[in-house]
C-alpha atoms as an extended CHARMM CRD file, in Angstrom:
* protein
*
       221  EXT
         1         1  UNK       CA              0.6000000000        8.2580000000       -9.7700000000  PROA      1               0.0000000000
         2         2  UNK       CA             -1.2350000000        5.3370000000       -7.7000000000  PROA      2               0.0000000000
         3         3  UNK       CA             -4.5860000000        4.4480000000       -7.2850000000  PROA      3               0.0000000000
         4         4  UNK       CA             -5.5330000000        3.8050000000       -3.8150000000  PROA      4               0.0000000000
         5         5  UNK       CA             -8.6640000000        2.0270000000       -1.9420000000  PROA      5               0.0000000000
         6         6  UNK       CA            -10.0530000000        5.2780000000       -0.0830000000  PROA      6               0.0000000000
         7         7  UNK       CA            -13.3210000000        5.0600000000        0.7170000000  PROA      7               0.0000000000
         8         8  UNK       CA            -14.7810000000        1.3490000000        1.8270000000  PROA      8               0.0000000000
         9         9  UNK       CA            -18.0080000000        0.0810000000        0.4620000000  PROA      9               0.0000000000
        10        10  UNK       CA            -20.3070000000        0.5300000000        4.0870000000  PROA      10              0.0000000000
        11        11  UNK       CA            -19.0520000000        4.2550000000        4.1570000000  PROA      11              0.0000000000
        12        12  UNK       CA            -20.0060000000        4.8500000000        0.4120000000  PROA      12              0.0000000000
        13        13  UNK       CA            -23.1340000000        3.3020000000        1.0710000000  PROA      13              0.0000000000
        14        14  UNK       CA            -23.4040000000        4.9110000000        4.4990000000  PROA      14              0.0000000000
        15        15  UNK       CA            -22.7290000000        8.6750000000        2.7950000000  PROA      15              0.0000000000
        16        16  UNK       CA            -25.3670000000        8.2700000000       -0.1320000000  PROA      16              0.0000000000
        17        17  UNK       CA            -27.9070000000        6.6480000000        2.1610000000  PROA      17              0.0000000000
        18        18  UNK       CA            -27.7360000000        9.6520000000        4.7470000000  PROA      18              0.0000000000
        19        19  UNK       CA            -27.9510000000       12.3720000000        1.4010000000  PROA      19              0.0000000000
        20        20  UNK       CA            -31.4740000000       10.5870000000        0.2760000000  PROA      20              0.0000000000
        21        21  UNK       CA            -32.6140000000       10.1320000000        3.6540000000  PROA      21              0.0000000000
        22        22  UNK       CA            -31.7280000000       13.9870000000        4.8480000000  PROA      22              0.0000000000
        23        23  UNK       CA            -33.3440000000       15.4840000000        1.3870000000  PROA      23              0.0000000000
        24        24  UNK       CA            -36.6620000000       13.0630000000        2.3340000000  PROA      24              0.0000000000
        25        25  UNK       CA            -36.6320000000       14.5450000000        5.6980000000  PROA      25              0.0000000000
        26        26  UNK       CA            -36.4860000000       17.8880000000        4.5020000000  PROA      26              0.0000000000
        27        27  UNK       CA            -39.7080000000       17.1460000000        1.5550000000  PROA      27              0.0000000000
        28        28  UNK       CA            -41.4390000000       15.2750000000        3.7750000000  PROA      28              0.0000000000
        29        29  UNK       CA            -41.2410000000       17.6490000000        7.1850000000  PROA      29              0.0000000000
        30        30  UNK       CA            -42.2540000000       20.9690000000        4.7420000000  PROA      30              0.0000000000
        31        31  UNK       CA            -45.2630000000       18.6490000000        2.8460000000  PROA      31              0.0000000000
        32        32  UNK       CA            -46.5860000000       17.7920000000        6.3340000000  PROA      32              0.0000000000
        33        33  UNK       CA            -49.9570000000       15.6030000000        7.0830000000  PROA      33              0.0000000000
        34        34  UNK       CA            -49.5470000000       12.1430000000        5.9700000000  PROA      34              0.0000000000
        35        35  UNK       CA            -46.3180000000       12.4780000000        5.0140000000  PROA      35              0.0000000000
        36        36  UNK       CA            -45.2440000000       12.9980000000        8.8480000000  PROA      36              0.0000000000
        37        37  UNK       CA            -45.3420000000        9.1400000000        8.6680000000  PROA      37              0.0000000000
        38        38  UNK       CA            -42.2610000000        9.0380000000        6.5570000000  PROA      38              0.0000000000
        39        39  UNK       CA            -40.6280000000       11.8760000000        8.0600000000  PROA      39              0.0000000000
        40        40  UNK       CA            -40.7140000000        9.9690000000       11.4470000000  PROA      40              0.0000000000
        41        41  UNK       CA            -39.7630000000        6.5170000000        9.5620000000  PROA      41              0.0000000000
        42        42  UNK       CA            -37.1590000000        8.3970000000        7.9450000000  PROA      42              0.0000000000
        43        43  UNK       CA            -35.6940000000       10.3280000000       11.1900000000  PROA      43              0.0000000000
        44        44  UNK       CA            -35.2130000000        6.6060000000       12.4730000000  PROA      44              0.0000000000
        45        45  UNK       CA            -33.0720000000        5.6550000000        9.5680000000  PROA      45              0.0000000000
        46        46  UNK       CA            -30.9390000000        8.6860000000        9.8780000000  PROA      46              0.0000000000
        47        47  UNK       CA            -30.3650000000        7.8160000000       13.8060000000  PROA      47              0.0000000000
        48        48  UNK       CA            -29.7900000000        4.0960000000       12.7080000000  PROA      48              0.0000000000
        49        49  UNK       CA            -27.0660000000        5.8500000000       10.3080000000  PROA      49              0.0000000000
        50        50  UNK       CA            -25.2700000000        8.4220000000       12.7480000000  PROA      50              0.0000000000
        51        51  UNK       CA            -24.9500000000        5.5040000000       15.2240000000  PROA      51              0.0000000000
        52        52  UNK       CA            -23.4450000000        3.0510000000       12.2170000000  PROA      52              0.0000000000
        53        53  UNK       CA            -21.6660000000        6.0800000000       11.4910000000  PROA      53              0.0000000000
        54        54  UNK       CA            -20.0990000000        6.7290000000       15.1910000000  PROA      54              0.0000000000
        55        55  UNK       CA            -18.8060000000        2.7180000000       15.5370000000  PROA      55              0.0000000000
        56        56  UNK       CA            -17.6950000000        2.5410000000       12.0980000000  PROA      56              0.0000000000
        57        57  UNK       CA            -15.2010000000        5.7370000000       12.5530000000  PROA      57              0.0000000000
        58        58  UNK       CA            -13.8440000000        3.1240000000       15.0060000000  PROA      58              0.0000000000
        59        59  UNK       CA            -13.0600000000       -0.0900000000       13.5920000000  PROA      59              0.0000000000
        60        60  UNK       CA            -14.2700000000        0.6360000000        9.2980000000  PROA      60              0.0000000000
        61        61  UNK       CA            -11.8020000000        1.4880000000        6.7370000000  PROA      61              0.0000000000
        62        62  UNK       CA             -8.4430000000        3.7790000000        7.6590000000  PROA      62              0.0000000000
        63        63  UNK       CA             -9.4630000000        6.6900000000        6.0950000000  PROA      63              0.0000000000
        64        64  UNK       CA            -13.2570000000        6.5520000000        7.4690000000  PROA      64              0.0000000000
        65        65  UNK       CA            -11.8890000000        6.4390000000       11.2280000000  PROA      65              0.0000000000
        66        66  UNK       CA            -12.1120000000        9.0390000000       13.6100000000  PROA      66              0.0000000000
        67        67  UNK       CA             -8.7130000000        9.3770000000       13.8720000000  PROA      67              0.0000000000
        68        68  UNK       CA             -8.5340000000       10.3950000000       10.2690000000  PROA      68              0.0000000000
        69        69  UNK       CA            -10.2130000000       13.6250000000       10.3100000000  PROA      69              0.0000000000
        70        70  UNK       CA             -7.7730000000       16.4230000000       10.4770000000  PROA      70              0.0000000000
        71        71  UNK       CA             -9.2920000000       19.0900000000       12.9170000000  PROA      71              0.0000000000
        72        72  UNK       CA             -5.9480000000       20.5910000000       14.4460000000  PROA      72              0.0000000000
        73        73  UNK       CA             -6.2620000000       24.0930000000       14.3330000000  PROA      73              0.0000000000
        74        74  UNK       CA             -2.2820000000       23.6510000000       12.4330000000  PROA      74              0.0000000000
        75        75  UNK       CA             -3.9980000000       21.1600000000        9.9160000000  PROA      75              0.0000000000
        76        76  UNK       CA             -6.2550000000       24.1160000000        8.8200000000  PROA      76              0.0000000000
        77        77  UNK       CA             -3.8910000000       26.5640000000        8.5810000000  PROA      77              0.0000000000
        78        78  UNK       CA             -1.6080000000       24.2400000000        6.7660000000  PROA      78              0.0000000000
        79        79  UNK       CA             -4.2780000000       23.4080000000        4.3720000000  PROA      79              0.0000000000
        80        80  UNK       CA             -5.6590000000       26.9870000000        3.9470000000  PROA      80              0.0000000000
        81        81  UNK       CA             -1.5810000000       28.0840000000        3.5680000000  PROA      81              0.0000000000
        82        82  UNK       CA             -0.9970000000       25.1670000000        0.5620000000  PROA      82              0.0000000000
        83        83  UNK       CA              1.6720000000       24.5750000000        2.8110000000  PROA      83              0.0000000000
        84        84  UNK       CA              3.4690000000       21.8770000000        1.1970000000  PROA      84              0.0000000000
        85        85  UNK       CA              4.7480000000       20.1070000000        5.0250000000  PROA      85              0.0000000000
        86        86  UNK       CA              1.6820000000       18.6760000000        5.9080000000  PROA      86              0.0000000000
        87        87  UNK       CA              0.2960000000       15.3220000000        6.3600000000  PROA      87              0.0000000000
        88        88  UNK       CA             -0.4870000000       13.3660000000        3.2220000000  PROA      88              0.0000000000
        89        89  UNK       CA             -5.0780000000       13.7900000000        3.7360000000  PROA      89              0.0000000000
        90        90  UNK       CA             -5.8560000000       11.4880000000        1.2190000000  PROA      90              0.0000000000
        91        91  UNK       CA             -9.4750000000       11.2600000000        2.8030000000  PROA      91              0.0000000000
        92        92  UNK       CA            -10.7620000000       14.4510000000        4.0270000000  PROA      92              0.0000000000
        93        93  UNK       CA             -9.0790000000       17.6720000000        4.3680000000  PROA      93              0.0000000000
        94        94  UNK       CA             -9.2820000000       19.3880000000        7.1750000000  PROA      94              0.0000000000
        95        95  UNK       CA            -11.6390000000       21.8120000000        5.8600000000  PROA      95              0.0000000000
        96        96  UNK       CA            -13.8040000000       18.9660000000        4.8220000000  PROA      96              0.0000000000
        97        97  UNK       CA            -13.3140000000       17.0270000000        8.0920000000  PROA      97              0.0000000000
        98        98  UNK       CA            -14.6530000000       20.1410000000       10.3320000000  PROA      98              0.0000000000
        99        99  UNK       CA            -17.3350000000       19.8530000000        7.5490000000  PROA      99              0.0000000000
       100       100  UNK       CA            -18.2580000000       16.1840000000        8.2490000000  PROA      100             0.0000000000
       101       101  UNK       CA            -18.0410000000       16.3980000000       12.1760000000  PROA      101             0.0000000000
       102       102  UNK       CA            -20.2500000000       19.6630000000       12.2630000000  PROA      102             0.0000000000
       103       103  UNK       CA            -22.6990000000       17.3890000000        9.4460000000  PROA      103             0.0000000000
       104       104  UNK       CA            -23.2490000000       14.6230000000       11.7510000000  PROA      104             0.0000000000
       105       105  UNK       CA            -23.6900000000       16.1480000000       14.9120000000  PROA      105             0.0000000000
       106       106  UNK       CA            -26.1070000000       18.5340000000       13.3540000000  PROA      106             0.0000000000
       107       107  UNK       CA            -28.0150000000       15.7480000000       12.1730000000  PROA      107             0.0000000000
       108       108  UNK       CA            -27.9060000000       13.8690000000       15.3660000000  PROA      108             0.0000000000
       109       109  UNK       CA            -28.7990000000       17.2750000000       17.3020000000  PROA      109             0.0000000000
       110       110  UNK       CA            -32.2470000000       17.0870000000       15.1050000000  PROA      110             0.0000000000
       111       111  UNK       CA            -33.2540000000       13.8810000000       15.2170000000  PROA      111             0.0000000000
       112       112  UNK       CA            -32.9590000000       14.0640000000       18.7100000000  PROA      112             0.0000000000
       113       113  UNK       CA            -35.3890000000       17.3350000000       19.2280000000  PROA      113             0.0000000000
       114       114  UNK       CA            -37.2480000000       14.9100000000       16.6520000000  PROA      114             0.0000000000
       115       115  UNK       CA            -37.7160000000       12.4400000000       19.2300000000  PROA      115             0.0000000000
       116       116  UNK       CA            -39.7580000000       14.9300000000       21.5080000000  PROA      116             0.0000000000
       117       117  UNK       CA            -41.2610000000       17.0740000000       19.3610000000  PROA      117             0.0000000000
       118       118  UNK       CA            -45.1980000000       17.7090000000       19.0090000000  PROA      118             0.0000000000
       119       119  UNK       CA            -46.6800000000       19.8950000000       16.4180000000  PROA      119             0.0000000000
       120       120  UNK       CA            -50.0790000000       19.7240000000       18.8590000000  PROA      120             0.0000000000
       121       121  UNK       CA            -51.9080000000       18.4830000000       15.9160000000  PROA      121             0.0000000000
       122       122  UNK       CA            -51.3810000000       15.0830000000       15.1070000000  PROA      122             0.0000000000
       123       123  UNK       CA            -47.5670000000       14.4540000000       15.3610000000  PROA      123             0.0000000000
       124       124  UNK       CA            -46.0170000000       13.8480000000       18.0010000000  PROA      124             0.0000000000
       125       125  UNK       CA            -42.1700000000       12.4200000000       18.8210000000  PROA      125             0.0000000000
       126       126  UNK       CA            -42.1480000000        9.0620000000       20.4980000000  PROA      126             0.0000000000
       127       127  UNK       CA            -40.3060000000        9.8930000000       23.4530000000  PROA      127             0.0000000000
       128       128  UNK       CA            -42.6250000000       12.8610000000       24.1200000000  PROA      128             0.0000000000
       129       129  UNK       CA            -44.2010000000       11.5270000000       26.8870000000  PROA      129             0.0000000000
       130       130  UNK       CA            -40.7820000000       11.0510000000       28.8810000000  PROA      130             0.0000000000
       131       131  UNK       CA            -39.9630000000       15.0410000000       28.5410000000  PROA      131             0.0000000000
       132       132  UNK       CA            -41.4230000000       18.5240000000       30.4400000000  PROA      132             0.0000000000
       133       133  UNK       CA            -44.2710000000       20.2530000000       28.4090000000  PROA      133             0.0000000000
       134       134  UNK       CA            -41.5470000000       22.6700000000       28.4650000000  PROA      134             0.0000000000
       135       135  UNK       CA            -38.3540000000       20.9210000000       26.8580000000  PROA      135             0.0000000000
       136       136  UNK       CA            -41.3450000000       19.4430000000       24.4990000000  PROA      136             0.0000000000
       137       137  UNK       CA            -42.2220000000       22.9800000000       23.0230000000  PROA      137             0.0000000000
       138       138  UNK       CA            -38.3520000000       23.9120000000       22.6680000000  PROA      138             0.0000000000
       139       139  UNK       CA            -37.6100000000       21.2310000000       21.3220000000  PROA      139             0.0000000000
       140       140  UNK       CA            -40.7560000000       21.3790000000       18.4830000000  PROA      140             0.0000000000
       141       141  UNK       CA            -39.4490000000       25.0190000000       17.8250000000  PROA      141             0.0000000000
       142       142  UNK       CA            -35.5090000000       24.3810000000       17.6710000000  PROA      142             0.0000000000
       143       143  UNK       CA            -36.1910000000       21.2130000000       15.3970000000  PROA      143             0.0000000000
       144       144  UNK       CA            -38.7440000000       23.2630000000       12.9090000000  PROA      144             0.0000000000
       145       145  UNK       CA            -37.2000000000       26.4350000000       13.1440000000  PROA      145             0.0000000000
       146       146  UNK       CA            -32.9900000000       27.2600000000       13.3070000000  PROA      146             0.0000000000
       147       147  UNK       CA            -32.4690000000       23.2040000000       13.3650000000  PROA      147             0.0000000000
       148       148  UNK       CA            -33.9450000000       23.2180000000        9.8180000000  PROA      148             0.0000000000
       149       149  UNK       CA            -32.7430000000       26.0160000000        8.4770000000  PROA      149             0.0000000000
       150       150  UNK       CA            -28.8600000000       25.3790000000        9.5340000000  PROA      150             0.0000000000
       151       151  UNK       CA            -28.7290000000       21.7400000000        8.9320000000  PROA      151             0.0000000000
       152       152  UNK       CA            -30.1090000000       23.1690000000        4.9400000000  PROA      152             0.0000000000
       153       153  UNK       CA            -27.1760000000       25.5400000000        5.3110000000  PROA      153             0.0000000000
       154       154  UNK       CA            -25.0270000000       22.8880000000        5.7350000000  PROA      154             0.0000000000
       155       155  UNK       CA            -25.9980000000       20.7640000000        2.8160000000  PROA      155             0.0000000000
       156       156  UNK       CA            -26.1280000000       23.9890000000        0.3370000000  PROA      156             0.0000000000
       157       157  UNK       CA            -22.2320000000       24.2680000000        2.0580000000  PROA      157             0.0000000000
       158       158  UNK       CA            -21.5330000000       21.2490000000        1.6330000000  PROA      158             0.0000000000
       159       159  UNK       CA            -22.6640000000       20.9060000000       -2.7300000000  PROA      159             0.0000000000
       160       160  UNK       CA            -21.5650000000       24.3200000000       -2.7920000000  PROA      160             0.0000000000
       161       161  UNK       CA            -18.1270000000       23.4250000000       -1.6390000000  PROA      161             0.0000000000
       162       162  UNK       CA            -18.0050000000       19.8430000000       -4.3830000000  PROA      162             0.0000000000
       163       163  UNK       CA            -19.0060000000       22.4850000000       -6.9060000000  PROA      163             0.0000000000
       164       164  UNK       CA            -15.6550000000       24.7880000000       -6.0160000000  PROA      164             0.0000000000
       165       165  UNK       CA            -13.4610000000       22.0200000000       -5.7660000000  PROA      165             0.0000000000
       166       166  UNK       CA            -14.4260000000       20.8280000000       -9.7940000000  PROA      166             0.0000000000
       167       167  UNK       CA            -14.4510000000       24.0580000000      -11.2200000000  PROA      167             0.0000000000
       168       168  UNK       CA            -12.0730000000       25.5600000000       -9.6620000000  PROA      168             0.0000000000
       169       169  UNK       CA             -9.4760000000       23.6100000000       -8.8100000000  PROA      169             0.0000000000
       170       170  UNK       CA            -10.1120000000       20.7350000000      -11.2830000000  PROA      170             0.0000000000
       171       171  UNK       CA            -11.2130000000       17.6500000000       -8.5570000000  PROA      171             0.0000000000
       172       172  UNK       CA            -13.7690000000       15.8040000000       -8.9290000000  PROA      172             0.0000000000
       173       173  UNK       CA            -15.0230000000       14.9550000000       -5.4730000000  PROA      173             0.0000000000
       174       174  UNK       CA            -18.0810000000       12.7840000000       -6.3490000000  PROA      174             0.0000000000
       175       175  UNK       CA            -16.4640000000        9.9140000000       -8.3720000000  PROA      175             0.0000000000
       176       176  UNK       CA            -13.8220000000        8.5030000000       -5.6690000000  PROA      176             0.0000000000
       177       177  UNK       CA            -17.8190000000        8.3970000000       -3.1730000000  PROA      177             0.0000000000
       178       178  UNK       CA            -18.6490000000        6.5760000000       -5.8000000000  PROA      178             0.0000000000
       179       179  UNK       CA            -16.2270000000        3.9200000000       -6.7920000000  PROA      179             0.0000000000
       180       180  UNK       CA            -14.1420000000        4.2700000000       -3.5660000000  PROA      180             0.0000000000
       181       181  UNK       CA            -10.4550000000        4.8880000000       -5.0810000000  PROA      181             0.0000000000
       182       182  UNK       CA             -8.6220000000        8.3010000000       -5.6790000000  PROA      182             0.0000000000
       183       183  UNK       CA             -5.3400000000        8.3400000000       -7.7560000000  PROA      183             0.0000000000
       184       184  UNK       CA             -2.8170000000       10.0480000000       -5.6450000000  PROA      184             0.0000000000
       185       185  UNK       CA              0.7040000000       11.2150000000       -6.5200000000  PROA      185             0.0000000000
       186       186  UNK       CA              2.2220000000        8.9040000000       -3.7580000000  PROA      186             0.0000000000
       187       187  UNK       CA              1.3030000000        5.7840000000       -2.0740000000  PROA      187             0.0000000000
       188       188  UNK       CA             -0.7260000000        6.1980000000        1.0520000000  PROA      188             0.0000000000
       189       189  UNK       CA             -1.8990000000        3.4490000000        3.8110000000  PROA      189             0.0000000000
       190       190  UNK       CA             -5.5460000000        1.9460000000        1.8770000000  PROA      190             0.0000000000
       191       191  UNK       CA             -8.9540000000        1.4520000000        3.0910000000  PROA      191             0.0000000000
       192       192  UNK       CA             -9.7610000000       -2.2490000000        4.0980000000  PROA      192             0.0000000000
       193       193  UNK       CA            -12.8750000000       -3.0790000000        1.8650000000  PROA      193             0.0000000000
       194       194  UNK       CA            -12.9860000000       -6.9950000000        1.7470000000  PROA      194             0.0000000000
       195       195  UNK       CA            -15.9450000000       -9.2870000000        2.4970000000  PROA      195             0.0000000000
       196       196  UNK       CA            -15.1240000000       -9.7510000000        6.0590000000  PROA      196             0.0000000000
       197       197  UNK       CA            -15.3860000000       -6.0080000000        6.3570000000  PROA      197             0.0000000000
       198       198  UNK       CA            -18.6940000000       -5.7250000000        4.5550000000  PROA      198             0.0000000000
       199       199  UNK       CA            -20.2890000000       -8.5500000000        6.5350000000  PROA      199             0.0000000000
       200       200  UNK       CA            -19.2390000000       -6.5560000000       10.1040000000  PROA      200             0.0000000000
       201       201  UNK       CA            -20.7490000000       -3.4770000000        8.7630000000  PROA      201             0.0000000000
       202       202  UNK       CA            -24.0220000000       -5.3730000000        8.0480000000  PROA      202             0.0000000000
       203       203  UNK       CA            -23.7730000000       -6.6400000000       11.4020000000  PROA      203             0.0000000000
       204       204  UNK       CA            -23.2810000000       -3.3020000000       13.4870000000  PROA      204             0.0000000000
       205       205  UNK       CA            -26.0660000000       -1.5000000000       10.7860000000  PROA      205             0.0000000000
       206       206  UNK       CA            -28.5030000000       -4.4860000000       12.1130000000  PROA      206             0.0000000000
       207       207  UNK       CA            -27.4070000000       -3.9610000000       15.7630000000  PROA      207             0.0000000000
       208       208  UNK       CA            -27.6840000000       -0.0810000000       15.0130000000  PROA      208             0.0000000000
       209       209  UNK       CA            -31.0470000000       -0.5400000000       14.2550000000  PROA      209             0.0000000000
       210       210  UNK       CA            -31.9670000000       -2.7790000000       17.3390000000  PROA      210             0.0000000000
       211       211  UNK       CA            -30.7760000000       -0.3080000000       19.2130000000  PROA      211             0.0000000000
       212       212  UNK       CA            -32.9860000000        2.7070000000       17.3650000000  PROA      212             0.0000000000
       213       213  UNK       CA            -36.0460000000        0.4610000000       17.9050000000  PROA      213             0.0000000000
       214       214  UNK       CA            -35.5080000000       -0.0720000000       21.6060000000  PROA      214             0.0000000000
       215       215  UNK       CA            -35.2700000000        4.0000000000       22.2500000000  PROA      215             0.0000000000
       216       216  UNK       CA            -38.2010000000        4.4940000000       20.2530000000  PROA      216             0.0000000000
       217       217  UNK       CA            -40.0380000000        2.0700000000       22.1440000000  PROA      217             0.0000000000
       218       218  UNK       CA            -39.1870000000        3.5130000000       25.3400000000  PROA      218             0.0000000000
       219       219  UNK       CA            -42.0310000000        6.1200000000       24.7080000000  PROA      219             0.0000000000
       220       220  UNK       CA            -44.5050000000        3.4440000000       24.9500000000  PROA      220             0.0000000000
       221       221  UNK       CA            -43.4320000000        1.7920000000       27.7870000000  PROA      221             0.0000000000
């Protein structure tokens, strides 16, 4: 048995970050009035996130790259089969990759509605004003209505699944999100997680953000 660097510090960060931020959302969007304020500031740090999120799966830590997520059709069946000739997923499993990748575009999909929405009360998305009346109103009713009520699907899925993994097949899912390593019964490539590696994923979170103000600001312009 080995114990192995799997997840890197940004993507730890990155995964609990996104968890508070998306059960906010969720409070904050079904308390309405003044809380819409934080909803909004919220739905801009989930954006600043996903777009961390998108480069990082690029150049962050091997098993937080794109390339990492097993979404072959043969991966799944492997995986669903226990086949034992499969590639060694020391990250996610293919199950959990399709899980991740239908997560983040979800979340992406309603922050973006976000952005134009208008409740025609007080609220109102900041790029509103760049939209039809028409995509406005679909947009208000995809991102209140099915948008909220899948993307909750998905995180009840996604405990629900953490849950079946500890009690019934004994693994602990939460701990390695935590800490980073996973004890493996082989050795597999690890994660780089130094300082250098930190200090470029505060650099692209910081340039992330830039890039979230700037779109919001478009609305204004």
């Amino acid at each position: 048995m080995v114990t192995v660097r799997i997840w890197d510090l940004p993507t730890r960060l990155f995964h609990w970050l996104l968890a508070a931020c998306v059960i906010a959302l969720v409070v904050t969007g079904n308390i309405g009035g003044n809380a819409m304020v934080w909803h909004f500031r919220l739905g801009y740090a989930v954006l600043t996130l996903l777009l961390f999120r998108l480069v990082w799966g690029l150049v962050g830590g091997y098993w937080s790259r794109w390339g990492q997520l097993f979404l072959a059709p043969s991966h799944v069946l492997a995986h669903l089969r226990g086949s034992a000739a499969r590639p060694p997923w020391a990250g996610h499993n293919p199950i959990g990759s399709w899980s991740v990748l239908l997560m983040l575009l979800w979340l992406l999909l309603q922050v973006s509605t976000g952005l134009v929405s208008d409740d025609e009360i007080a609220n109102a998305g900041p790029l509103t004003a760049l939209v039809s009346g028409a995509t406005v109103s679909a947009a208000t009713a995809w991102h209140k209505g099915a948008g909220k009520l899948v993307l909750i699907f998905l995180v009840l899925g996604h405990v629900s699944a953490i849950a079946w993994y500890r009690l019934r097949k004994g693994q602990s899912l939460v701990p390695p999100m935590l800490h980073g390593d996973k004890t493996l019964s082989g050795p597999v490539t690890p994660s780089r997680d130094c300082l250098p590696q930190r200090v470029l994923a505060v650099l692209l979170l910081l340039v992330c953000a830039a890039a979230v103000r700037w779109l919001v600001g478009l609305g204004g312009t």
